[in-house]
Amino acid sequence: MDEEPGAGRGPGPLAHSTEKGTAMTIVSLSVTHRVAPVEALEKLAVPHAELAGVLGRLHALPPVDEVVVLSTCNRVEVYAATSAPVDHLTRLVSDLLATHGRVPVGEVMRMARIRVDAAAVEHLFSVACGLDSMAVGEEQIVAQIKAAARAATTAGTSGSATSNLIDAALRTSKRARTETTISTEGISLVRTGLDLADKHLGGLAGREAVVLGTGSMGKLAARLLREAGVGRLSVGSRNAARAADVAQAVDGRSLPVSDVPAELAHADLLITATGAATPVVPAGPVRTARAHVGDRPLFVLDLGMPPDVESAAGQLAGVTLVDLAVLGRHLAEWAVPDQVPQARGIVTAETARYIDRQKQAAAAPVIAALHAQIRQLADAELARLHDRLPGLNEQQQAETAATVHRILRKVLHRPTVRAKEFSTDPNGPDYLAALRQLFDLGGPPGDTAQLFTAPMM
């Protein structure tokens, strides 16, 4: 299991916290198309129907406080927040993924890339911007990250640390796609596949097409097909309502998944992206449906991970099956978008900003405790003063209190600013611990992660 260079170095954990207030580390474990063959990714992929179960098992691991799983056509990534040693967590997560995918744990550990804190943050930001995708700049990853976040929320495995991290990644993606042209210069898996289909079929206009799947890729495929001028366009899904919605949006027709093989008797193009755990288009029914069409061309674009179409279907007369492995080889020939360096610069800058914000959050409990302590002392002294001067009316007492609090705000302003500044220093935890001890603010000397809610003056 490889660790990202420098991932384990640097100043301690970021200032995320558990409900108990202990400092947490952000860890990512990634198996992607860059290091793993398609066959391995197929085994490790977490289909939507199995995601809640995998999240639950990961969350039940003792070192895991929060967890989100991002499983797409070219990556399986686990983002976890932990207050335990990183090595212990990564070994348990690797073992669970190996069991899920029926892959030797040693193979998972060999392919996995481990990133900690700043390296994990920067990686997720890069992923969200499409910079780590097979098709650089592709936009489907944004919807996939949002779906991963929703799944973790529904399963009850996310929390403030992972939620804030994903929100920041999506903001970074939006900035990169707004300020650069990576989205327009890049080419998505769907567009690449449709380009191949167009060349193979001699054009898409007037062709009959079937789209199986109504996720981000399925919806994009249906829209692009309609823009290309296809004739009859059918949309299938296990969710009949979603199929009807997508079909209506592209002036198509919806059909049950069970009717797809028969539809292939007269279709020219099939695109699948279902997220199912097993193939939903077996070779047998396809062979039966096409028994009387001879070698009439049928182009099948399988974007599923694991595959949606049984590989034997690609051996049938007239059928051309293009899967993610074929698309990957084709995409390798494309030039990298010109503005990728600018997008990477945005990722670097946003990562630094995020880390600084998290470090500043460590100062919040110290500052709040200091303000609360001073306010308590001031209020006690004001009460004694008003008892000694019973002649003060209500307005005079209020004016006296306001003056004292105004002075204290001015006195505390500079220490508050400096505490926030110190928090971003490599020695920030030591500075904050010293401030705790200097003013006897309570709590363990090194505990700067728990966020207090005491009012600040």
Short mmCIF file of C-alpha atoms in Angstrom, two decimals:
data_model
loop_
_atom_site.label_atom_id
_atom_site.label_comp_id
_atom_site.label_asym_id
_atom_site.label_seq_id
_atom_site.Cartn_x
_atom_site.Cartn_y
_atom_site.Cartn_z
CA MET A 1 0.00 0.00 0.00
CA ASP A 2 1.62 3.20 -1.18
CA GLU A 3 1.46 6.44 0.73
CA GLU A 4 1.42 9.75 -1.09
CA PRO A 5 4.83 11.43 -0.78
CA GLY A 6 4.80 13.71 2.24
CA ALA A 7 1.31 12.58 3.21
CA GLY A 8 2.35 11.54 6.67
CA ARG A 9 4.41 14.62 7.43
CA GLY A 10 3.63 18.15 8.46
CA PRO A 11 1.84 19.64 11.45
CA GLY A 12 -0.55 17.21 13.17
CA PRO A 13 -4.21 16.63 12.36
CA LEU A 14 -6.46 19.31 11.00
CA ALA A 15 -8.87 20.98 13.39
CA HIS A 16 -11.82 18.70 12.75
CA SER A 17 -13.39 17.25 15.84
CA THR A 18 -15.58 14.41 16.98
CA GLU A 19 -18.55 14.88 19.25
CA LYS A 20 -16.17 14.13 22.11
CA GLY A 21 -13.94 16.98 21.03
CA THR A 22 -10.86 14.95 20.13
CA ALA A 23 -8.78 16.04 17.17
CA MET A 24 -9.35 14.08 13.99
CA THR A 25 -7.28 13.26 10.95
CA ILE A 26 -8.66 13.15 7.43
CA VAL A 27 -7.52 10.06 5.53
CA SER A 28 -8.24 8.99 1.97
CA LEU A 29 -7.65 5.53 0.55
CA SER A 30 -7.88 5.50 -3.25
CA VAL A 31 -7.78 2.79 -5.89
CA THR A 32 -8.03 4.44 -9.30
CA HIS A 33 -7.51 3.86 -13.02
CA ARG A 34 -4.01 5.30 -12.66
CA VAL A 35 -2.74 2.30 -10.69
CA ALA A 36 -5.36 -0.44 -11.01
CA PRO A 37 -6.44 -2.42 -14.07
CA VAL A 38 -10.09 -2.24 -15.09
CA GLU A 39 -10.63 -5.81 -13.90
CA ALA A 40 -9.59 -4.87 -10.35
CA LEU A 41 -11.78 -1.77 -10.33
CA GLU A 42 -14.72 -3.89 -11.49
CA LYS A 43 -14.33 -6.12 -8.44
CA LEU A 44 -13.82 -3.30 -5.95
CA ALA A 45 -16.59 -1.05 -7.32
CA VAL A 46 -19.44 -0.41 -4.89
CA PRO A 47 -22.77 -0.48 -6.75
CA HIS A 48 -25.43 1.93 -5.53
CA ALA A 49 -27.55 -0.88 -4.09
CA GLU A 50 -24.63 -2.01 -1.91
CA LEU A 51 -23.35 1.42 -0.89
CA ALA A 52 -25.35 1.80 2.31
CA GLY A 53 -24.16 -1.58 3.54
CA VAL A 54 -20.51 -0.84 2.78
CA LEU A 55 -20.78 2.56 4.47
CA GLY A 56 -22.32 0.96 7.53
CA ARG A 57 -19.56 -1.64 7.80
CA LEU A 58 -16.85 0.99 7.36
CA HIS A 59 -18.45 3.25 9.97
CA ALA A 60 -18.58 0.33 12.40
CA LEU A 61 -14.79 -0.02 12.28
CA PRO A 62 -13.44 1.24 15.65
CA PRO A 63 -11.04 3.85 14.17
CA VAL A 64 -13.66 5.40 11.84
CA ASP A 65 -15.57 8.42 13.13
CA GLU A 66 -16.97 9.55 9.76
CA VAL A 67 -16.76 8.06 6.29
CA VAL A 68 -17.79 8.76 2.69
CA VAL A 69 -17.29 6.38 -0.25
CA LEU A 70 -16.83 7.64 -3.80
CA SER A 71 -17.20 4.82 -6.32
CA THR A 72 -17.25 5.75 -10.02
CA CYS A 73 -16.28 4.19 -13.32
CA ASN A 74 -12.57 4.78 -12.71
CA ARG A 75 -12.09 5.03 -8.94
CA VAL A 76 -13.03 3.61 -5.57
CA GLU A 77 -12.13 6.02 -2.79
CA VAL A 78 -12.80 6.08 0.94
CA TYR A 79 -12.60 9.39 2.82
CA ALA A 80 -12.57 8.92 6.56
CA ALA A 81 -12.16 11.07 9.64
CA THR A 82 -10.39 9.33 12.48
CA SER A 83 -8.92 10.05 15.89
CA ALA A 84 -6.98 6.76 15.77
CA PRO A 85 -3.59 5.94 14.23
CA VAL A 86 -3.75 6.13 10.44
CA ASP A 87 -1.99 2.82 9.81
CA HIS A 88 -4.57 0.94 11.86
CA LEU A 89 -7.45 2.55 9.97
CA THR A 90 -6.04 1.96 6.50
CA ARG A 91 -5.38 -1.72 7.17
CA LEU A 92 -8.93 -2.28 8.40
CA VAL A 93 -10.42 -0.35 5.46
CA SER A 94 -8.25 -2.27 2.98
CA ASP A 95 -9.36 -5.55 4.51
CA LEU A 96 -13.03 -4.57 4.28
CA LEU A 97 -12.72 -3.50 0.63
CA ALA A 98 -10.86 -6.72 -0.16
CA THR A 99 -13.64 -8.77 1.41
CA HIS A 100 -16.29 -6.78 -0.46
CA GLY A 101 -14.55 -7.21 -3.83
CA ARG A 102 -13.33 -10.76 -3.19
CA VAL A 103 -9.81 -9.55 -3.86
CA PRO A 104 -6.73 -10.54 -1.83
CA VAL A 105 -6.07 -7.85 0.76
CA GLY A 106 -2.44 -7.73 -0.31
CA GLU A 107 -3.54 -6.73 -3.81
CA VAL A 108 -5.71 -3.94 -2.44
CA MET A 109 -2.88 -2.66 -0.29
CA ARG A 110 -0.53 -2.76 -3.27
CA MET A 111 -2.88 -0.69 -5.45
CA ALA A 112 -4.15 1.71 -2.79
CA ARG A 113 -2.80 5.22 -2.41
CA ILE A 114 -3.02 6.62 1.11
CA ARG A 115 -3.19 10.38 1.67
CA VAL A 116 -3.42 12.14 5.01
CA ASP A 117 -4.78 15.58 5.92
CA ALA A 118 -3.43 18.17 3.45
CA ALA A 119 -2.62 15.53 0.82
CA ALA A 120 -6.10 14.00 1.18
CA VAL A 121 -7.73 17.42 0.89
CA GLU A 122 -5.74 18.34 -2.22
CA HIS A 123 -6.53 14.99 -3.84
CA LEU A 124 -10.29 15.34 -3.35
CA PHE A 125 -10.17 18.91 -4.67
CA SER A 126 -8.33 17.65 -7.77
CA VAL A 127 -10.84 14.86 -8.23
CA ALA A 128 -13.75 17.32 -7.97
CA CYS A 129 -12.17 19.49 -10.66
CA GLY A 130 -11.86 16.53 -13.02
CA LEU A 131 -8.06 16.71 -12.92
CA ASP A 132 -7.68 13.09 -11.84
CA SER A 133 -10.28 11.71 -14.23
CA MET A 134 -9.69 9.40 -17.16
CA ALA A 135 -11.25 12.18 -19.24
CA VAL A 136 -9.52 15.27 -17.82
CA GLY A 137 -11.99 18.04 -17.03
CA GLU A 138 -15.10 15.85 -17.21
CA GLU A 139 -18.05 17.18 -15.24
CA GLN A 140 -19.90 13.99 -14.24
CA ILE A 141 -17.60 13.68 -11.22
CA VAL A 142 -19.34 16.65 -9.59
CA ALA A 143 -22.70 14.87 -9.58
CA GLN A 144 -20.99 11.68 -8.41
CA ILE A 145 -19.38 13.44 -5.43
CA LYS A 146 -22.73 14.98 -4.50
CA ALA A 147 -24.36 11.56 -4.72
CA ALA A 148 -21.63 10.07 -2.50
CA ALA A 149 -22.23 12.81 0.08
CA ARG A 150 -26.00 12.21 0.03
CA ALA A 151 -25.49 8.48 0.48
CA ALA A 152 -23.26 9.02 3.51
CA THR A 153 -25.75 11.46 5.02
CA THR A 154 -28.61 9.01 4.49
CA ALA A 155 -26.57 6.18 5.99
CA GLY A 156 -25.63 8.35 8.96
CA THR A 157 -21.88 7.93 8.39
CA SER A 158 -20.92 11.55 7.61
CA GLY A 159 -20.38 14.42 9.99
CA SER A 160 -19.03 17.94 10.13
CA ALA A 161 -15.49 16.96 9.11
CA THR A 162 -16.38 15.06 5.93
CA SER A 163 -19.32 17.33 5.06
CA ASN A 164 -17.16 20.47 5.28
CA LEU A 165 -14.46 18.77 3.23
CA ILE A 166 -16.84 17.83 0.42
CA ASP A 167 -18.49 21.26 0.41
CA ALA A 168 -15.05 22.84 0.03
CA ALA A 169 -14.18 20.42 -2.80
CA LEU A 170 -17.34 21.35 -4.69
CA ARG A 171 -16.62 25.07 -4.24
CA THR A 172 -13.10 24.51 -5.57
CA SER A 173 -14.52 22.64 -8.56
CA LYS A 174 -16.93 25.46 -9.30
CA ARG A 175 -14.13 28.02 -9.15
CA ALA A 176 -11.83 25.99 -11.42
CA ARG A 177 -14.57 25.43 -13.98
CA THR A 178 -15.56 29.11 -13.88
CA GLU A 179 -12.08 30.60 -14.07
CA THR A 180 -10.55 28.14 -16.55
CA THR A 181 -11.68 26.27 -19.65
CA ILE A 182 -10.93 22.74 -18.44
CA SER A 183 -14.59 21.72 -18.76
CA THR A 184 -14.95 22.99 -22.32
CA GLU A 185 -11.47 21.88 -23.43
CA GLY A 186 -11.78 18.45 -21.87
CA ILE A 187 -13.85 15.57 -23.20
CA SER A 188 -16.07 13.33 -21.11
CA LEU A 189 -16.36 9.57 -21.28
CA VAL A 190 -19.85 9.94 -22.73
CA ARG A 191 -18.74 12.34 -25.46
CA THR A 192 -15.77 10.13 -26.30
CA GLY A 193 -18.00 7.09 -26.60
CA LEU A 194 -20.51 8.93 -28.77
CA ASP A 195 -17.70 10.12 -31.05
CA LEU A 196 -16.68 6.50 -31.54
CA ALA A 197 -20.30 5.51 -32.17
CA ASP A 198 -20.71 8.30 -34.70
CA LYS A 199 -17.67 7.11 -36.65
CA HIS A 200 -18.62 3.45 -36.45
CA LEU A 201 -22.23 3.96 -37.55
CA GLY A 202 -21.49 6.64 -40.11
CA GLY A 203 -23.39 9.30 -38.18
CA LEU A 204 -25.99 9.36 -35.41
CA ALA A 205 -28.75 11.36 -37.11
CA GLY A 206 -31.86 9.28 -37.56
CA ARG A 207 -30.45 6.29 -35.70
CA GLU A 208 -32.47 4.38 -33.10
CA ALA A 209 -30.87 4.53 -29.67
CA VAL A 210 -31.46 3.02 -26.24
CA VAL A 211 -30.07 4.53 -23.03
CA LEU A 212 -30.08 2.27 -19.98
CA GLY A 213 -29.53 4.19 -16.75
CA THR A 214 -30.75 7.56 -15.50
CA GLY A 215 -27.79 8.79 -13.45
CA SER A 216 -25.58 11.71 -14.50
CA MET A 217 -24.00 9.75 -17.36
CA GLY A 218 -27.28 8.33 -18.61
CA LYS A 219 -28.94 11.74 -18.61
CA LEU A 220 -25.98 13.32 -20.41
CA ALA A 221 -25.97 10.54 -23.00
CA ALA A 222 -29.69 10.98 -23.68
CA ARG A 223 -29.31 14.74 -24.07
CA LEU A 224 -26.31 14.46 -26.40
CA LEU A 225 -28.05 11.84 -28.50
CA ARG A 226 -31.07 14.07 -28.94
CA GLU A 227 -28.78 16.98 -29.87
CA ALA A 228 -27.11 14.69 -32.44
CA GLY A 229 -30.47 14.17 -34.10
CA VAL A 230 -31.15 10.51 -33.33
CA GLY A 231 -34.53 9.14 -34.34
CA ARG A 232 -36.35 6.98 -31.80
CA LEU A 233 -34.74 7.39 -28.38
CA SER A 234 -35.70 5.02 -25.58
CA VAL A 235 -34.72 5.33 -21.92
CA GLY A 236 -34.74 2.40 -19.54
CA SER A 237 -34.21 2.21 -15.78
CA ARG A 238 -35.08 0.05 -12.80
CA ASN A 239 -36.86 3.17 -11.56
CA ALA A 240 -39.78 3.64 -13.95
CA ALA A 241 -40.53 7.18 -12.73
CA ARG A 242 -36.97 8.36 -13.34
CA ALA A 243 -36.94 6.74 -16.77
CA ALA A 244 -40.14 8.58 -17.63
CA ASP A 245 -38.71 11.91 -16.43
CA VAL A 246 -35.49 11.56 -18.43
CA ALA A 247 -37.36 10.35 -21.52
CA GLN A 248 -39.75 13.28 -21.35
CA ALA A 249 -36.84 15.74 -21.08
CA VAL A 250 -35.34 14.46 -24.35
CA ASP A 251 -38.59 13.83 -26.21
CA GLY A 252 -38.04 10.09 -25.96
CA ARG A 253 -39.92 7.10 -24.65
CA SER A 254 -39.40 5.12 -21.47
CA LEU A 255 -39.31 1.35 -21.33
CA PRO A 256 -38.87 -1.32 -18.64
CA VAL A 257 -35.40 -2.81 -18.29
CA SER A 258 -36.88 -6.19 -19.16
CA ASP A 259 -37.83 -4.87 -22.62
CA VAL A 260 -34.31 -3.68 -23.49
CA PRO A 261 -33.05 -6.90 -25.15
CA ALA A 262 -36.08 -7.02 -27.45
CA GLU A 263 -35.59 -3.36 -28.30
CA LEU A 264 -32.11 -4.21 -29.58
CA ALA A 265 -33.62 -6.11 -32.50
CA HIS A 266 -33.99 -2.82 -34.34
CA ALA A 267 -31.70 -0.44 -32.37
CA ASP A 268 -28.44 0.94 -33.75
CA LEU A 269 -26.95 2.10 -30.46
CA LEU A 270 -27.12 1.04 -26.81
CA ILE A 271 -25.56 3.08 -23.99
CA THR A 272 -25.53 1.66 -20.47
CA ALA A 273 -24.60 3.32 -17.17
CA THR A 274 -26.70 1.71 -14.45
CA GLY A 275 -24.43 1.19 -11.45
CA ALA A 276 -25.78 -2.34 -11.06
CA ALA A 277 -23.74 -5.01 -9.29
CA THR A 278 -24.10 -7.55 -12.13
CA PRO A 279 -24.66 -7.28 -15.89
CA VAL A 280 -28.18 -6.17 -16.75
CA VAL A 281 -27.79 -7.00 -20.45
CA PRO A 282 -26.91 -10.71 -20.76
CA ALA A 283 -25.58 -12.06 -24.04
CA GLY A 284 -28.33 -14.67 -24.41
CA PRO A 285 -31.33 -12.35 -24.78
CA VAL A 286 -29.30 -10.08 -27.08
CA ARG A 287 -28.51 -13.08 -29.29
CA THR A 288 -32.19 -14.01 -29.39
CA ALA A 289 -33.31 -10.45 -30.16
CA ARG A 290 -30.84 -10.12 -33.03
CA ALA A 291 -31.35 -13.59 -34.50
CA HIS A 292 -33.14 -12.25 -37.56
CA VAL A 293 -31.13 -9.08 -38.26
CA GLY A 294 -27.96 -10.74 -39.53
CA ASP A 295 -24.86 -8.65 -39.06
CA ARG A 296 -26.70 -5.33 -38.90
CA PRO A 297 -24.41 -3.01 -36.86
CA LEU A 298 -25.19 -2.49 -33.18
CA PHE A 299 -22.82 -0.23 -31.27
CA VAL A 300 -22.83 -0.87 -27.50
CA LEU A 301 -21.23 1.69 -25.19
CA ASP A 302 -20.91 0.20 -21.70
CA LEU A 303 -20.08 2.89 -19.13
CA GLY A 304 -20.92 0.69 -16.15
CA MET A 305 -18.52 -0.20 -13.38
CA PRO A 306 -18.93 -3.12 -12.89
CA PRO A 307 -19.94 -3.69 -16.55
CA ASP A 308 -23.63 -3.59 -17.47
CA VAL A 309 -23.25 -5.76 -20.58
CA GLU A 310 -22.03 -9.34 -20.56
CA SER A 311 -18.75 -9.46 -22.45
CA ALA A 312 -19.95 -12.34 -24.65
CA ALA A 313 -22.44 -9.95 -26.25
CA GLY A 314 -19.51 -8.25 -27.96
CA GLN A 315 -18.77 -11.50 -29.83
CA LEU A 316 -22.17 -11.58 -31.56
CA ALA A 317 -22.36 -10.85 -35.27
CA GLY A 318 -22.63 -7.14 -35.98
CA VAL A 319 -22.19 -6.11 -32.33
CA THR A 320 -19.35 -3.77 -31.37
CA LEU A 321 -18.87 -3.49 -27.60
CA VAL A 322 -16.89 -0.53 -26.26
CA ASP A 323 -16.25 -0.56 -22.52
CA LEU A 324 -14.21 1.58 -20.14
CA ALA A 325 -10.95 -0.19 -21.01
CA VAL A 326 -11.39 0.68 -24.68
CA LEU A 327 -12.35 4.26 -23.83
CA GLY A 328 -9.29 4.58 -21.61
CA ARG A 329 -6.97 3.60 -24.44
CA HIS A 330 -8.71 6.03 -26.76
CA LEU A 331 -8.54 8.89 -24.26
CA ALA A 332 -4.81 8.35 -23.79
CA GLU A 333 -4.36 9.78 -27.27
CA TRP A 334 -6.05 13.08 -26.38
CA ALA A 335 -3.99 16.13 -25.50
CA VAL A 336 -4.25 17.50 -21.97
CA PRO A 337 -6.37 20.69 -21.86
CA ASP A 338 -4.21 23.82 -21.97
CA GLN A 339 -5.51 25.31 -18.74
CA VAL A 340 -4.89 22.29 -16.52
CA PRO A 341 -1.89 24.06 -14.88
CA GLN A 342 -4.13 27.02 -13.97
CA ALA A 343 -6.73 24.64 -12.56
CA ARG A 344 -4.07 22.88 -10.50
CA GLY A 345 -2.98 26.28 -9.19
CA ILE A 346 -6.55 26.89 -8.02
CA VAL A 347 -6.57 23.52 -6.28
CA THR A 348 -3.30 24.34 -4.52
CA ALA A 349 -4.56 27.76 -3.40
CA GLU A 350 -7.93 26.43 -2.20
CA THR A 351 -6.21 23.60 -0.34
CA ALA A 352 -4.04 26.12 1.52
CA ARG A 353 -7.09 28.24 2.33
CA TYR A 354 -9.00 25.24 3.60
CA ILE A 355 -6.15 24.09 5.82
CA ASP A 356 -5.72 27.60 7.24
CA ARG A 357 -9.45 27.76 8.02
CA GLN A 358 -9.29 24.43 9.81
CA LYS A 359 -6.26 25.52 11.81
CA GLN A 360 -7.99 28.77 12.74
CA ALA A 361 -10.92 26.73 13.95
CA ALA A 362 -8.55 25.29 16.57
CA ALA A 363 -8.24 28.76 18.06
CA ALA A 364 -12.00 29.13 18.48
CA PRO A 365 -12.35 27.16 21.74
CA VAL A 366 -9.37 28.94 23.29
CA ILE A 367 -10.64 32.37 22.28
CA ALA A 368 -14.19 31.55 23.39
CA ALA A 369 -12.95 30.26 26.74
CA LEU A 370 -10.83 33.38 27.27
CA HIS A 371 -13.72 35.71 26.42
CA ALA A 372 -16.11 33.73 28.60
CA GLN A 373 -13.70 33.83 31.54
CA ILE A 374 -13.18 37.59 31.27
CA ARG A 375 -16.92 38.22 30.82
CA GLN A 376 -17.68 36.15 33.92
CA LEU A 377 -15.13 38.08 35.99
CA ALA A 378 -16.40 41.41 34.70
CA ASP A 379 -20.04 40.56 35.38
CA ALA A 380 -19.19 39.46 38.91
CA GLU A 381 -17.29 42.69 39.61
CA LEU A 382 -20.10 44.79 38.11
CA ALA A 383 -22.63 43.05 40.34
CA ARG A 384 -20.54 43.84 43.40
CA LEU A 385 -20.10 47.44 42.27
CA HIS A 386 -23.85 47.92 41.80
CA ASP A 387 -24.46 46.41 45.24
CA ARG A 388 -22.05 48.95 46.77
CA LEU A 389 -23.70 51.80 44.88
CA PRO A 390 -27.42 51.24 45.37
CA GLY A 391 -28.13 54.78 44.28
CA LEU A 392 -27.40 54.02 40.62
CA ASN A 393 -30.56 53.82 38.59
CA GLU A 394 -31.17 51.17 35.91
CA GLN A 395 -29.83 53.32 33.07
CA GLN A 396 -26.66 54.18 35.03
CA GLN A 397 -26.05 50.52 35.78
CA ALA A 398 -26.48 49.67 32.10
CA GLU A 399 -24.08 52.45 31.07
CA THR A 400 -21.50 51.24 33.60
CA ALA A 401 -21.72 47.66 32.30
CA ALA A 402 -21.52 48.80 28.67
CA THR A 403 -18.39 50.85 29.39
CA VAL A 404 -16.65 47.96 31.12
CA HIS A 405 -17.52 45.52 28.34
CA ARG A 406 -16.41 48.00 25.70
CA ILE A 407 -13.01 48.32 27.39
CA LEU A 408 -12.68 44.56 27.63
CA ARG A 409 -13.51 44.13 23.95
CA LYS A 410 -10.71 46.52 23.07
CA VAL A 411 -8.30 44.80 25.43
CA LEU A 412 -9.16 41.35 24.06
CA HIS A 413 -9.18 42.35 20.41
CA ARG A 414 -5.44 42.09 19.84
CA PRO A 415 -4.99 38.75 21.70
CA THR A 416 -7.92 37.37 19.70
CA VAL A 417 -6.39 38.39 16.38
CA ARG A 418 -2.97 37.06 17.36
CA ALA A 419 -4.42 33.75 18.55
CA LYS A 420 -6.02 33.27 15.12
CA GLU A 421 -2.75 34.20 13.42
CA PHE A 422 -0.73 31.85 15.63
CA SER A 423 -3.12 28.99 14.88
CA THR A 424 -1.90 28.83 11.25
CA ASP A 425 1.73 28.64 12.31
CA PRO A 426 3.39 25.21 12.32
CA ASN A 427 3.73 25.64 16.08
CA GLY A 428 0.12 26.77 16.41
CA PRO A 429 -0.99 23.98 18.78
CA ASP A 430 1.86 24.87 21.16
CA TYR A 431 0.91 28.55 21.15
CA LEU A 432 -2.72 27.77 21.89
CA ALA A 433 -1.81 25.29 24.60
CA ALA A 434 0.37 27.97 26.21
CA LEU A 435 -2.53 30.44 26.09
CA ARG A 436 -4.75 27.89 27.84
CA GLN A 437 -2.22 27.42 30.61
CA LEU A 438 -1.40 31.11 30.92
CA PHE A 439 -5.02 32.03 31.60
CA ASP A 440 -5.96 28.70 33.22
CA LEU A 441 -8.71 28.16 30.70
CA GLY A 442 -9.22 24.49 31.50
CA GLY A 443 -9.17 21.46 29.24
CA PRO A 444 -6.09 19.39 28.44
CA PRO A 445 -3.13 21.57 27.37
CA GLY A 446 -3.03 20.15 23.85
CA ASP A 447 -6.79 19.98 23.24
CA THR A 448 -7.53 22.75 20.76
CA ALA A 449 -10.03 20.92 18.60
CA GLN A 450 -13.31 21.11 20.52
CA LEU A 451 -15.41 24.06 19.41
CA PHE A 452 -16.99 25.94 22.27
CA THR A 453 -20.27 27.80 21.90
CA ALA A 454 -19.68 30.36 24.61
CA PRO A 455 -20.56 33.91 23.46
CA MET A 456 -17.68 36.13 22.45
CA MET A 457 -17.63 39.76 23.46
#
